[in-house]
Amino acid sequence: MLELTMAAVSSEEAGATAGMTMAEAPSEPGAALRVGRDGAVCRLVTPEDWLFVSRVHLEFLCGPDGGWQLSWLHGSQPDPSSEVRLTIGEYAQTVPYGGSVRLPRGASGEVVIQDRTAPRSVNVGFYHEV
């Protein structure tokens, strides 16, 4: 099972955090959880006017072995207006635009979508229950 929690954070509003939302999916091949502005496709939906997040920005996909990978899907623009960072414990890395990263089994951590033009972010915590 993969569990996600999401918070939209903007320091423009004195550190205000928009509602915390949650989603989960069983660790079965082909299971997917998506994060973005399109509520018809994404289980975790960001504010519609936060254009630094694509309609479908992140995808957590379960592989044939029950392991999960995180993908930053390539959007409609050639250059993104955000950056994506993955943190697991002391380990941190930038996820490349259009790239994927395998999540360690049983890991927990955070994925941050950071706006490059304003002090706001989308923080997605994850927990992979084995």
mmCIF file of C-alpha atoms in Angstrom:
data_model
loop_
_atom_site.group_PDB
_atom_site.id
_atom_site.type_symbol
_atom_site.label_atom_id
_atom_site.label_comp_id
_atom_site.label_asym_id
_atom_site.label_seq_id
_atom_site.Cartn_x
_atom_site.Cartn_y
_atom_site.Cartn_z
ATOM 1 C CA MET A 1 0.000 0.000 0.000
ATOM 2 C CA LEU A 2 1.214 3.501 -0.843
ATOM 3 C CA GLU A 3 -0.238 6.344 1.200
ATOM 4 C CA LEU A 4 0.069 9.994 0.135
ATOM 5 C CA THR A 5 -0.722 13.232 1.941
ATOM 6 C CA MET A 6 -0.622 16.595 0.200
ATOM 7 C CA ALA A 7 -0.484 20.183 1.428
ATOM 8 C CA ALA A 8 -0.407 23.323 -0.715
ATOM 9 C CA VAL A 9 1.818 25.895 1.020
ATOM 10 C CA SER A 10 2.143 29.599 0.208
ATOM 11 C CA SER A 11 4.270 31.968 2.271
ATOM 12 C CA GLU A 12 2.614 34.871 0.427
ATOM 13 C CA GLU A 13 -0.344 34.284 2.736
ATOM 14 C CA ALA A 14 1.683 34.388 5.988
ATOM 15 C CA GLY A 15 2.569 30.709 5.834
ATOM 16 C CA ALA A 16 -0.972 29.582 5.096
ATOM 17 C CA THR A 17 -1.462 25.950 4.213
ATOM 18 C CA ALA A 18 -4.388 24.953 2.050
ATOM 19 C CA GLY A 19 -6.303 21.839 3.092
ATOM 20 C CA MET A 20 -4.433 18.617 3.671
ATOM 21 C CA THR A 21 -5.648 15.805 1.425
ATOM 22 C CA MET A 22 -4.882 12.086 1.414
ATOM 23 C CA ALA A 23 -4.929 9.221 -1.084
ATOM 24 C CA GLU A 24 -3.843 5.587 -1.041
ATOM 25 C CA ALA A 25 -3.526 2.673 -3.430
ATOM 26 C CA PRO A 26 -2.676 -1.013 -2.979
ATOM 27 C CA SER A 27 0.764 -2.183 -4.107
ATOM 28 C CA GLU A 28 -0.619 -4.054 -7.112
ATOM 29 C CA PRO A 29 0.962 -3.913 -10.580
ATOM 30 C CA GLY A 30 -0.450 -1.005 -12.580
ATOM 31 C CA ALA A 31 -1.903 0.879 -9.600
ATOM 32 C CA ALA A 32 -1.351 4.616 -9.964
ATOM 33 C CA LEU A 33 -1.791 7.791 -7.954
ATOM 34 C CA ARG A 34 -1.485 11.129 -9.745
ATOM 35 C CA VAL A 35 -0.965 14.692 -8.484
ATOM 36 C CA GLY A 36 -1.915 17.773 -10.516
ATOM 37 C CA ARG A 37 -4.574 20.364 -11.323
ATOM 38 C CA ASP A 38 -6.952 18.036 -13.231
ATOM 39 C CA GLY A 39 -9.452 16.556 -10.775
ATOM 40 C CA ALA A 40 -10.766 14.146 -13.417
ATOM 41 C CA VAL A 41 -7.397 12.362 -13.615
ATOM 42 C CA CYS A 42 -5.605 13.133 -10.323
ATOM 43 C CA ARG A 43 -6.385 11.741 -6.878
ATOM 44 C CA LEU A 44 -4.587 14.688 -5.247
ATOM 45 C CA VAL A 45 -5.615 18.004 -6.799
ATOM 46 C CA THR A 46 -3.734 21.283 -6.397
ATOM 47 C CA PRO A 47 -5.329 24.762 -6.637
ATOM 48 C CA GLU A 48 -6.448 25.394 -10.240
ATOM 49 C CA ASP A 49 -4.705 28.773 -10.466
ATOM 50 C CA TRP A 50 -1.312 27.329 -9.438
ATOM 51 C CA LEU A 51 -0.055 27.093 -13.009
ATOM 52 C CA PHE A 52 3.431 25.968 -11.942
ATOM 53 C CA VAL A 53 1.764 22.565 -11.482
ATOM 54 C CA SER A 54 0.758 20.732 -14.671
ATOM 55 C CA ARG A 55 -2.676 19.251 -15.199
ATOM 56 C CA VAL A 56 -1.038 15.899 -14.389
ATOM 57 C CA HIS A 57 2.307 16.681 -12.747
ATOM 58 C CA LEU A 58 3.413 13.638 -10.741
ATOM 59 C CA GLU A 59 2.592 9.975 -11.107
ATOM 60 C CA PHE A 60 3.249 7.269 -8.537
ATOM 61 C CA LEU A 61 3.070 3.944 -10.411
ATOM 62 C CA CYS A 62 3.285 0.423 -8.994
ATOM 63 C CA GLY A 63 5.470 -1.945 -11.006
ATOM 64 C CA PRO A 64 5.119 -5.705 -11.589
ATOM 65 C CA ASP A 65 7.125 -6.492 -8.423
ATOM 66 C CA GLY A 66 4.928 -4.338 -6.133
ATOM 67 C CA GLY A 67 7.550 -1.575 -5.971
ATOM 68 C CA TRP A 68 6.649 2.055 -6.673
ATOM 69 C CA GLN A 69 8.253 4.675 -8.881
ATOM 70 C CA LEU A 70 7.747 8.420 -8.992
ATOM 71 C CA SER A 71 7.596 10.176 -12.371
ATOM 72 C CA TRP A 72 7.542 13.894 -13.097
ATOM 73 C CA LEU A 73 5.463 13.802 -16.267
ATOM 74 C CA HIS A 74 6.520 16.050 -19.134
ATOM 75 C CA GLY A 75 3.921 18.815 -19.460
ATOM 76 C CA SER A 76 2.854 20.990 -22.384
ATOM 77 C CA GLN A 77 5.729 23.452 -21.901
ATOM 78 C CA PRO A 78 9.318 22.711 -22.983
ATOM 79 C CA ASP A 79 10.685 24.262 -19.770
ATOM 80 C CA PRO A 80 8.891 23.765 -16.461
ATOM 81 C CA SER A 81 8.023 26.637 -14.123
ATOM 82 C CA SER A 82 8.688 24.437 -11.101
ATOM 83 C CA GLU A 83 11.231 21.992 -9.775
ATOM 84 C CA VAL A 84 10.623 18.676 -8.034
ATOM 85 C CA ARG A 85 12.701 17.391 -5.102
ATOM 86 C CA LEU A 86 12.497 13.975 -3.447
ATOM 87 C CA THR A 87 13.638 13.529 0.164
ATOM 88 C CA ILE A 88 13.902 10.188 1.962
ATOM 89 C CA GLY A 89 15.489 10.547 5.398
ATOM 90 C CA GLU A 90 18.846 12.288 4.938
ATOM 91 C CA TYR A 91 18.861 11.542 1.191
ATOM 92 C CA ALA A 92 17.604 14.254 -1.187
ATOM 93 C CA GLN A 93 17.640 14.539 -4.962
ATOM 94 C CA THR A 94 16.136 16.626 -7.724
ATOM 95 C CA VAL A 95 13.817 14.686 -10.014
ATOM 96 C CA PRO A 96 14.498 15.508 -13.680
ATOM 97 C CA TYR A 97 11.691 16.962 -15.811
ATOM 98 C CA GLY A 98 10.142 13.998 -17.607
ATOM 99 C CA GLY A 99 12.192 11.589 -15.462
ATOM 100 C CA SER A 100 11.426 8.787 -13.003
ATOM 101 C CA VAL A 101 12.860 7.647 -9.680
ATOM 102 C CA ARG A 102 12.270 4.301 -7.993
ATOM 103 C CA LEU A 103 11.074 4.545 -4.383
ATOM 104 C CA PRO A 104 12.726 2.141 -1.913
ATOM 105 C CA ARG A 105 10.422 -0.538 -0.469
ATOM 106 C CA GLY A 106 9.000 0.404 2.896
ATOM 107 C CA ALA A 107 10.288 3.961 2.598
ATOM 108 C CA SER A 108 8.653 7.178 3.639
ATOM 109 C CA GLY A 109 9.562 10.676 2.577
ATOM 110 C CA GLU A 110 8.436 13.814 0.821
ATOM 111 C CA VAL A 111 8.167 15.125 -2.724
ATOM 112 C CA VAL A 112 8.114 18.923 -3.078
ATOM 113 C CA ILE A 113 6.925 20.747 -6.187
ATOM 114 C CA GLN A 114 8.478 24.208 -5.796
ATOM 115 C CA ASP A 115 7.264 27.189 -7.828
ATOM 116 C CA ARG A 116 10.261 28.938 -9.440
ATOM 117 C CA THR A 117 8.507 32.321 -9.544
ATOM 118 C CA ALA A 118 6.763 32.635 -6.164
ATOM 119 C CA PRO A 119 7.187 31.394 -2.577
ATOM 120 C CA ARG A 120 4.740 28.492 -2.790
ATOM 121 C CA SER A 121 4.965 24.737 -3.028
ATOM 122 C CA VAL A 122 3.014 21.525 -3.086
ATOM 123 C CA ASN A 123 4.324 19.060 -0.495
ATOM 124 C CA VAL A 124 3.440 15.390 -0.970
ATOM 125 C CA GLY A 125 4.374 13.032 1.840
ATOM 126 C CA PHE A 126 4.473 9.315 1.069
ATOM 127 C CA TYR A 127 4.605 6.117 3.049
ATOM 128 C CA HIS A 128 5.108 2.716 1.404
ATOM 129 C CA GLU A 129 3.661 0.048 3.647
ATOM 130 C CA VAL A 130 5.045 -3.409 2.877
#
